[in-house]
Amino acid sequence: MKKSCFIECYSGAAGDMLIAGFLGALNDKDYFINELSKLSIKNEFEIEIKPTVKKGIASTNFNVIIKEHDHCHSHEHKHHHHRGLNEITEIINNSDISTEAKELAIKIFINLGEAEAKVHGTTLDKVHFHEVGAIDSIVDIVGFAILFTKLKIEEVTVSNINVGSGLIKCEHGFIPVPAPATLELIKLFKMPVSSIVNIKGETLTPTGAAILGTIATAFNNIPNYDEIQTISYGAGTKDFEEISNTLRVTVGVEKKNT
């Protein structure tokens, strides 16, 4: 018997949605909050976990709230503190979270960093993550790694991913959807994308793509479960007309192929 999960990305995927979905699967909020508090940056953020309903689907909403420190306002660069990969790796390694969670978080960051470096014409050690280096991305990736490794899942199947469409505004002006770093990750991990429902806007973020690419063992339809243990929905922050902005995480056991 092997424990496996199926992640359905009919409305895309982002770090917060993946955490919310796996929070529902683990169902141990206290463990999660306690582990996250082992990060040295714990005083820079608060987290909020609450139930929500998206288009009739009961789901979990996960939100990182960045604490504003008054003394930071005089240094504008502090407002969007860009952290490099070395600093992020240090923050992760210096914490007391499990070795498995550390390794997974760093692996996700390296995959994300390589995609960002390629897009910006720089190298992995020089890449200064934009949205990524911000605290919420560290919390999203480390938080995800904490939940995922605790669940001890052996196989991960990811569905076709809805990436959205159109243009989005970022600090460099308008860019196409999927964002350049997201598309690099789609290419790297050979992710199947689909727009059965055409959503305007970005639905697959670089963080979401990096997490999925790093953990996926297959891109396919639902596995043949002997028993489904948990079904949970992680909510995004957007509201689309045509579809619920959620992703679904199904965890169960499969028979081993003999």
mmCIF file of C-alpha atoms in Angstrom:
data_model
loop_
_atom_site.group_PDB
_atom_site.id
_atom_site.type_symbol
_atom_site.label_atom_id
_atom_site.label_comp_id
_atom_site.label_asym_id
_atom_site.label_seq_id
_atom_site.Cartn_x
_atom_site.Cartn_y
_atom_site.Cartn_z
ATOM 1 C CA MET A 1 0.000 0.000 0.000
ATOM 2 C CA LYS A 2 1.322 3.419 -0.810
ATOM 3 C CA LYS A 3 0.013 6.789 0.296
ATOM 4 C CA SER A 4 -0.625 9.092 -2.605
ATOM 5 C CA CYS A 5 -2.319 12.373 -3.339
ATOM 6 C CA PHE A 6 -4.031 13.918 -6.322
ATOM 7 C CA ILE A 7 -3.900 17.691 -6.791
ATOM 8 C CA GLU A 8 -6.489 19.152 -9.151
ATOM 9 C CA CYS A 9 -5.593 22.556 -10.543
ATOM 10 C CA TYR A 10 -8.767 23.390 -12.487
ATOM 11 C CA SER A 11 -8.437 26.997 -11.314
ATOM 12 C CA GLY A 12 -4.647 27.171 -11.186
ATOM 13 C CA ALA A 13 -2.365 26.922 -8.167
ATOM 14 C CA ALA A 14 -0.532 29.335 -5.895
ATOM 15 C CA GLY A 15 1.456 28.860 -2.696
ATOM 16 C CA ASP A 16 -1.406 29.928 -0.441
ATOM 17 C CA MET A 17 -3.900 27.639 -2.218
ATOM 18 C CA LEU A 18 -1.576 24.632 -1.917
ATOM 19 C CA ILE A 19 -0.967 25.295 1.780
ATOM 20 C CA ALA A 20 -4.700 25.674 2.374
ATOM 21 C CA GLY A 21 -5.443 22.410 0.560
ATOM 22 C CA PHE A 22 -2.812 20.486 2.527
ATOM 23 C CA LEU A 23 -3.879 22.109 5.805
ATOM 24 C CA GLY A 24 -7.240 20.457 5.176
ATOM 25 C CA ALA A 25 -5.516 17.129 4.500
ATOM 26 C CA LEU A 26 -3.329 17.206 7.625
ATOM 27 C CA ASN A 27 -5.976 18.779 9.854
ATOM 28 C CA ASP A 28 -3.463 19.805 12.539
ATOM 29 C CA LYS A 29 -3.352 23.576 12.588
ATOM 30 C CA ASP A 30 -1.447 23.746 15.883
ATOM 31 C CA TYR A 31 1.397 21.586 14.604
ATOM 32 C CA PHE A 32 1.665 23.771 11.488
ATOM 33 C CA ILE A 33 1.671 27.080 13.387
ATOM 34 C CA ASN A 34 4.190 25.747 15.892
ATOM 35 C CA GLU A 35 6.566 24.581 13.152
ATOM 36 C CA LEU A 36 6.343 27.900 11.283
ATOM 37 C CA SER A 37 7.214 29.750 14.483
ATOM 38 C CA LYS A 38 10.639 28.039 14.376
ATOM 39 C CA LEU A 39 11.707 30.420 11.583
ATOM 40 C CA SER A 40 13.955 33.330 12.589
ATOM 41 C CA ILE A 41 11.655 35.677 10.620
ATOM 42 C CA LYS A 42 8.628 34.689 12.733
ATOM 43 C CA ASN A 43 8.229 38.253 14.028
ATOM 44 C CA GLU A 44 7.856 39.616 10.506
ATOM 45 C CA PHE A 45 4.542 37.922 9.750
ATOM 46 C CA GLU A 46 1.291 36.562 11.109
ATOM 47 C CA ILE A 47 -0.833 33.875 9.528
ATOM 48 C CA GLU A 48 -4.555 33.592 9.245
ATOM 49 C CA ILE A 49 -6.362 30.323 8.546
ATOM 50 C CA LYS A 50 -10.093 30.420 8.098
ATOM 51 C CA PRO A 51 -12.911 28.479 6.463
ATOM 52 C CA THR A 52 -14.512 30.037 3.411
ATOM 53 C CA VAL A 53 -16.994 29.098 0.698
ATOM 54 C CA LYS A 54 -16.079 29.636 -2.951
ATOM 55 C CA LYS A 55 -18.881 29.208 -5.470
ATOM 56 C CA GLY A 56 -20.616 26.760 -3.155
ATOM 57 C CA ILE A 57 -17.449 24.817 -2.251
ATOM 58 C CA ALA A 58 -16.412 24.806 1.407
ATOM 59 C CA SER A 59 -12.677 25.398 1.473
ATOM 60 C CA THR A 60 -9.792 26.679 3.580
ATOM 61 C CA ASN A 61 -8.257 30.103 3.164
ATOM 62 C CA PHE A 62 -4.630 30.712 4.158
ATOM 63 C CA ASN A 63 -3.252 34.206 4.373
ATOM 64 C CA VAL A 64 0.151 35.616 5.335
ATOM 65 C CA ILE A 65 -0.029 39.042 6.932
ATOM 66 C CA ILE A 66 3.233 40.981 6.760
ATOM 67 C CA LYS A 67 3.825 43.045 9.884
ATOM 68 C CA GLU A 68 4.744 46.646 9.172
ATOM 69 C CA HIS A 69 7.565 47.944 11.353
ATOM 70 C CA ASP A 70 7.557 51.716 11.690
ATOM 71 C CA HIS A 71 11.337 51.977 11.642
ATOM 72 C CA CYS A 72 11.334 50.404 8.182
ATOM 73 C CA HIS A 73 9.520 53.244 6.525
ATOM 74 C CA SER A 74 12.606 55.427 6.366
ATOM 75 C CA HIS A 75 14.337 52.767 4.227
ATOM 76 C CA GLU A 76 12.192 52.281 1.199
ATOM 77 C CA HIS A 77 14.050 49.171 0.095
ATOM 78 C CA LYS A 78 13.049 47.516 3.352
ATOM 79 C CA HIS A 79 9.434 47.764 2.312
ATOM 80 C CA HIS A 80 9.975 45.047 -0.321
ATOM 81 C CA HIS A 81 12.929 43.301 1.229
ATOM 82 C CA HIS A 82 14.527 41.297 -1.564
ATOM 83 C CA ARG A 83 16.281 38.233 -0.261
ATOM 84 C CA GLY A 84 18.755 36.179 -2.233
ATOM 85 C CA LEU A 85 18.815 32.390 -2.288
ATOM 86 C CA ASN A 86 21.766 32.167 0.124
ATOM 87 C CA GLU A 87 19.949 34.198 2.747
ATOM 88 C CA ILE A 88 16.747 32.197 2.269
ATOM 89 C CA THR A 89 18.670 28.900 2.544
ATOM 90 C CA GLU A 90 20.269 30.168 5.741
ATOM 91 C CA ILE A 91 16.886 31.084 7.251
ATOM 92 C CA ILE A 92 15.586 27.586 6.455
ATOM 93 C CA ASN A 93 18.694 25.703 7.634
ATOM 94 C CA ASN A 94 18.949 27.670 10.882
ATOM 95 C CA SER A 95 15.419 26.729 11.914
ATOM 96 C CA ASP A 96 14.415 23.645 13.910
ATOM 97 C CA ILE A 97 11.940 22.278 11.383
ATOM 98 C CA SER A 98 12.444 18.680 10.241
ATOM 99 C CA THR A 99 15.329 17.814 7.914
ATOM 100 C CA GLU A 100 12.849 16.547 5.295
ATOM 101 C CA ALA A 101 10.934 19.839 5.350
ATOM 102 C CA LYS A 102 14.180 21.832 5.063
ATOM 103 C CA GLU A 103 15.375 19.769 2.103
ATOM 104 C CA LEU A 104 12.062 20.039 0.262
ATOM 105 C CA ALA A 105 11.762 23.804 0.868
ATOM 106 C CA ILE A 106 15.296 24.424 -0.420
ATOM 107 C CA LYS A 107 14.694 22.205 -3.462
ATOM 108 C CA ILE A 108 11.552 24.216 -4.318
ATOM 109 C CA PHE A 109 13.452 27.500 -3.903
ATOM 110 C CA ILE A 110 16.295 26.298 -6.150
ATOM 111 C CA ASN A 111 13.840 25.301 -8.891
ATOM 112 C CA LEU A 112 12.104 28.654 -8.580
ATOM 113 C CA GLY A 113 15.433 30.506 -8.471
ATOM 114 C CA GLU A 114 16.712 28.797 -11.610
ATOM 115 C CA ALA A 115 13.574 29.786 -13.508
ATOM 116 C CA GLU A 116 13.808 33.395 -12.260
ATOM 117 C CA ALA A 117 17.540 33.555 -13.084
ATOM 118 C CA LYS A 118 16.911 32.350 -16.628
ATOM 119 C CA VAL A 119 14.172 34.896 -17.211
ATOM 120 C CA HIS A 120 16.205 37.797 -15.813
ATOM 121 C CA GLY A 121 19.483 36.796 -17.500
ATOM 122 C CA THR A 122 21.341 36.266 -14.251
ATOM 123 C CA THR A 123 22.659 33.382 -12.127
ATOM 124 C CA LEU A 124 21.128 31.428 -9.271
ATOM 125 C CA ASP A 125 23.350 32.985 -6.607
ATOM 126 C CA LYS A 126 22.680 36.501 -7.913
ATOM 127 C CA VAL A 127 18.936 36.188 -8.338
ATOM 128 C CA HIS A 128 17.034 38.476 -6.010
ATOM 129 C CA PHE A 129 13.523 37.214 -5.910
ATOM 130 C CA HIS A 130 10.882 39.873 -6.457
ATOM 131 C CA GLU A 131 7.601 38.668 -5.011
ATOM 132 C CA VAL A 132 9.440 35.466 -4.178
ATOM 133 C CA GLY A 133 12.032 36.827 -1.783
ATOM 134 C CA ALA A 134 9.278 38.532 0.120
ATOM 135 C CA ILE A 135 8.314 36.980 3.409
ATOM 136 C CA ASP A 136 5.065 35.513 2.142
ATOM 137 C CA SER A 137 6.907 33.341 -0.383
ATOM 138 C CA ILE A 138 9.244 32.016 2.295
ATOM 139 C CA VAL A 139 6.231 31.263 4.472
ATOM 140 C CA ASP A 140 4.346 29.676 1.546
ATOM 141 C CA ILE A 141 7.212 27.405 0.500
ATOM 142 C CA VAL A 142 8.436 26.462 3.979
ATOM 143 C CA GLY A 143 4.860 26.103 5.221
ATOM 144 C CA PHE A 144 4.026 23.828 2.322
ATOM 145 C CA ALA A 145 7.148 21.724 2.947
ATOM 146 C CA ILE A 146 6.193 21.358 6.626
ATOM 147 C CA LEU A 147 2.700 20.062 5.780
ATOM 148 C CA PHE A 148 3.697 17.872 2.857
ATOM 149 C CA THR A 149 6.559 16.063 4.606
ATOM 150 C CA LYS A 150 4.455 15.503 7.741
ATOM 151 C CA LEU A 151 1.813 13.716 5.617
ATOM 152 C CA LYS A 152 4.463 11.238 4.356
ATOM 153 C CA ILE A 153 3.009 11.025 0.862
ATOM 154 C CA GLU A 154 4.913 8.747 -1.512
ATOM 155 C CA GLU A 155 3.309 9.606 -4.841
ATOM 156 C CA VAL A 156 1.877 12.854 -6.157
ATOM 157 C CA THR A 157 -0.309 13.043 -9.245
ATOM 158 C CA VAL A 158 -1.093 16.499 -10.598
ATOM 159 C CA SER A 159 -3.935 17.181 -13.026
ATOM 160 C CA ASN A 160 -3.801 19.458 -16.053
ATOM 161 C CA ILE A 161 -3.200 22.974 -14.784
ATOM 162 C CA ASN A 162 -5.280 26.009 -15.689
ATOM 163 C CA VAL A 163 -2.767 28.835 -16.128
ATOM 164 C CA GLY A 164 -5.161 31.696 -16.873
ATOM 165 C CA SER A 165 -4.800 34.162 -19.753
ATOM 166 C CA GLY A 166 -4.166 37.760 -20.735
ATOM 167 C CA LEU A 167 -1.663 40.182 -19.226
ATOM 168 C CA ILE A 168 -0.763 41.039 -15.638
ATOM 169 C CA LYS A 169 0.921 44.116 -14.238
ATOM 170 C CA CYS A 170 4.172 43.695 -12.342
ATOM 171 C CA GLU A 171 6.943 46.081 -11.323
ATOM 172 C CA HIS A 172 8.422 46.020 -14.843
ATOM 173 C CA GLY A 173 5.104 46.812 -16.532
ATOM 174 C CA PHE A 174 2.676 44.389 -18.165
ATOM 175 C CA ILE A 175 3.774 40.806 -18.770
ATOM 176 C CA PRO A 176 1.985 37.890 -20.456
ATOM 177 C CA VAL A 177 0.232 35.066 -18.585
ATOM 178 C CA PRO A 178 1.681 32.639 -17.667
ATOM 179 C CA ALA A 179 4.408 34.859 -16.225
ATOM 180 C CA PRO A 180 7.884 34.187 -17.701
ATOM 181 C CA ALA A 181 9.221 32.302 -14.659
ATOM 182 C CA THR A 182 6.025 30.212 -14.517
ATOM 183 C CA LEU A 183 6.409 29.260 -18.180
ATOM 184 C CA GLU A 184 10.042 28.247 -17.597
ATOM 185 C CA LEU A 185 8.847 25.903 -14.832
ATOM 186 C CA ILE A 186 6.076 24.506 -17.055
ATOM 187 C CA LYS A 187 8.747 23.751 -19.666
ATOM 188 C CA LEU A 188 11.224 22.298 -17.159
ATOM 189 C CA PHE A 189 8.750 19.906 -15.538
ATOM 190 C CA LYS A 190 6.734 19.230 -18.725
ATOM 191 C CA MET A 191 3.534 20.281 -16.988
ATOM 192 C CA PRO A 192 0.319 19.764 -18.934
ATOM 193 C CA VAL A 193 -1.640 23.008 -19.088
ATOM 194 C CA SER A 194 -5.255 23.401 -20.032
ATOM 195 C CA SER A 195 -7.756 26.162 -20.452
ATOM 196 C CA ILE A 196 -10.999 24.243 -20.656
ATOM 197 C CA VAL A 197 -12.408 27.168 -18.734
ATOM 198 C CA ASN A 198 -10.799 30.368 -19.949
ATOM 199 C CA ILE A 199 -9.989 32.535 -16.944
ATOM 200 C CA LYS A 200 -8.771 36.091 -17.425
ATOM 201 C CA GLY A 201 -5.744 36.805 -15.276
ATOM 202 C CA GLU A 202 -2.936 34.804 -13.680
ATOM 203 C CA THR A 203 -4.013 31.563 -12.013
ATOM 204 C CA LEU A 204 -0.730 29.634 -11.843
ATOM 205 C CA THR A 205 1.941 31.596 -9.976
ATOM 206 C CA PRO A 206 5.700 30.922 -10.123
ATOM 207 C CA THR A 207 5.579 29.672 -6.501
ATOM 208 C CA GLY A 208 2.656 27.370 -7.282
ATOM 209 C CA ALA A 209 4.443 26.027 -10.371
ATOM 210 C CA ALA A 210 7.702 25.464 -8.460
ATOM 211 C CA ILE A 211 5.934 23.539 -5.685
ATOM 212 C CA LEU A 212 3.957 21.347 -8.099
ATOM 213 C CA GLY A 213 6.949 20.654 -10.340
ATOM 214 C CA THR A 214 9.139 19.705 -7.390
ATOM 215 C CA ILE A 215 6.708 17.242 -5.784
ATOM 216 C CA ALA A 216 4.867 15.746 -8.784
ATOM 217 C CA THR A 217 5.652 12.127 -9.580
ATOM 218 C CA ALA A 218 3.100 12.087 -12.426
ATOM 219 C CA PHE A 219 0.837 14.423 -14.379
ATOM 220 C CA ASN A 220 -2.302 12.426 -14.963
ATOM 221 C CA ASN A 221 -5.903 11.724 -13.984
ATOM 222 C CA ILE A 222 -7.049 10.569 -10.548
ATOM 223 C CA PRO A 223 -5.114 7.517 -9.277
ATOM 224 C CA ASN A 224 -6.832 4.176 -8.595
ATOM 225 C CA TYR A 225 -7.397 4.489 -4.882
ATOM 226 C CA ASP A 226 -8.309 1.543 -2.679
ATOM 227 C CA GLU A 227 -9.366 4.011 -0.051
ATOM 228 C CA ILE A 228 -9.687 7.781 -0.030
ATOM 229 C CA GLN A 229 -8.727 9.226 3.350
ATOM 230 C CA THR A 230 -9.204 12.983 2.981
ATOM 231 C CA ILE A 231 -10.597 15.424 0.434
ATOM 232 C CA SER A 232 -9.858 19.098 0.945
ATOM 233 C CA TYR A 233 -10.095 22.364 -0.962
ATOM 234 C CA GLY A 234 -7.625 25.237 -0.811
ATOM 235 C CA ALA A 235 -9.047 28.640 -1.706
ATOM 236 C CA GLY A 236 -7.349 31.389 -3.668
ATOM 237 C CA THR A 237 -8.000 35.084 -3.185
ATOM 238 C CA LYS A 238 -9.748 35.722 -6.494
ATOM 239 C CA ASP A 239 -13.357 35.355 -7.552
ATOM 240 C CA PHE A 240 -14.001 34.149 -11.075
ATOM 241 C CA GLU A 241 -17.362 34.156 -12.764
ATOM 242 C CA GLU A 242 -17.079 30.735 -14.357
ATOM 243 C CA ILE A 243 -15.288 28.630 -11.769
ATOM 244 C CA SER A 244 -14.467 28.294 -8.084
ATOM 245 C CA ASN A 245 -10.989 29.702 -7.309
ATOM 246 C CA THR A 246 -9.946 26.596 -5.397
ATOM 247 C CA LEU A 247 -7.792 23.536 -5.883
ATOM 248 C CA ARG A 248 -8.639 20.057 -4.622
ATOM 249 C CA VAL A 249 -6.333 17.718 -2.728
ATOM 250 C CA THR A 250 -7.342 14.061 -2.433
ATOM 251 C CA VAL A 251 -5.203 11.815 -0.226
ATOM 252 C CA GLY A 252 -5.588 8.040 -0.126
ATOM 253 C CA VAL A 253 -3.924 4.670 -0.437
ATOM 254 C CA GLU A 254 -3.290 2.833 -3.671
ATOM 255 C CA LYS A 255 -2.577 -0.829 -4.212
ATOM 256 C CA LYS A 256 1.027 -1.410 -5.154
ATOM 257 C CA ASN A 257 1.322 -2.731 -8.683
ATOM 258 C CA THR A 258 2.414 -6.322 -8.343
#
